[in-house]
Every structure is written in C-alpha cells, then in structure tokens.
C-alpha angles and dihedrals in degrees: 000000000000119000136160114246131202117199099206116210132174114234090225096043107147093186107051115039118230091240091054092051090049090048091051089053091048093049091047089054091048097048102040138043092248128104104239125193134183107236113194118201113215113243091000123144128201098280096056113202115206112254145109098312092054091044091052093049094048094045090053090049092048092049091050089053092045092246096118139025 
C-alpha cells in the first residue's frame, strides 16, 4: 500500500523537538513506499487542537501533493 503521510508537528511543541519530528518523517519515507512530509502547524503546541491552523497546514500539504486545489 502506498499512501502519502503528513507528520503533523506544532511549531511550539515543547515535548517533541522539531528535529525529531523531521527525522521521523525522513525515516518513514526511507522505510516505506510512502511520500512522508513534516508539516508544521504555526503556533501549535504538542496537544494540537483541530482548528484553522491545522486545516491550513494540511490543505497546503494536500495542494503540494496534488490532492487538493
């Protein structure tokens, strides 16, 4: 199964370091058949709450992948 994957990370996450989130995305890409990207949510913390910032980040990711207009 091939599926695009977004590793969603809040820019102000005090639990998971940005470098670790990017490393996770990189490792998933390397070990699977999927295209994996680190998607950072502006102003987001570790416990991301669904809202406009997450929607904007995911929409930008989906547009980049050709999955949305």
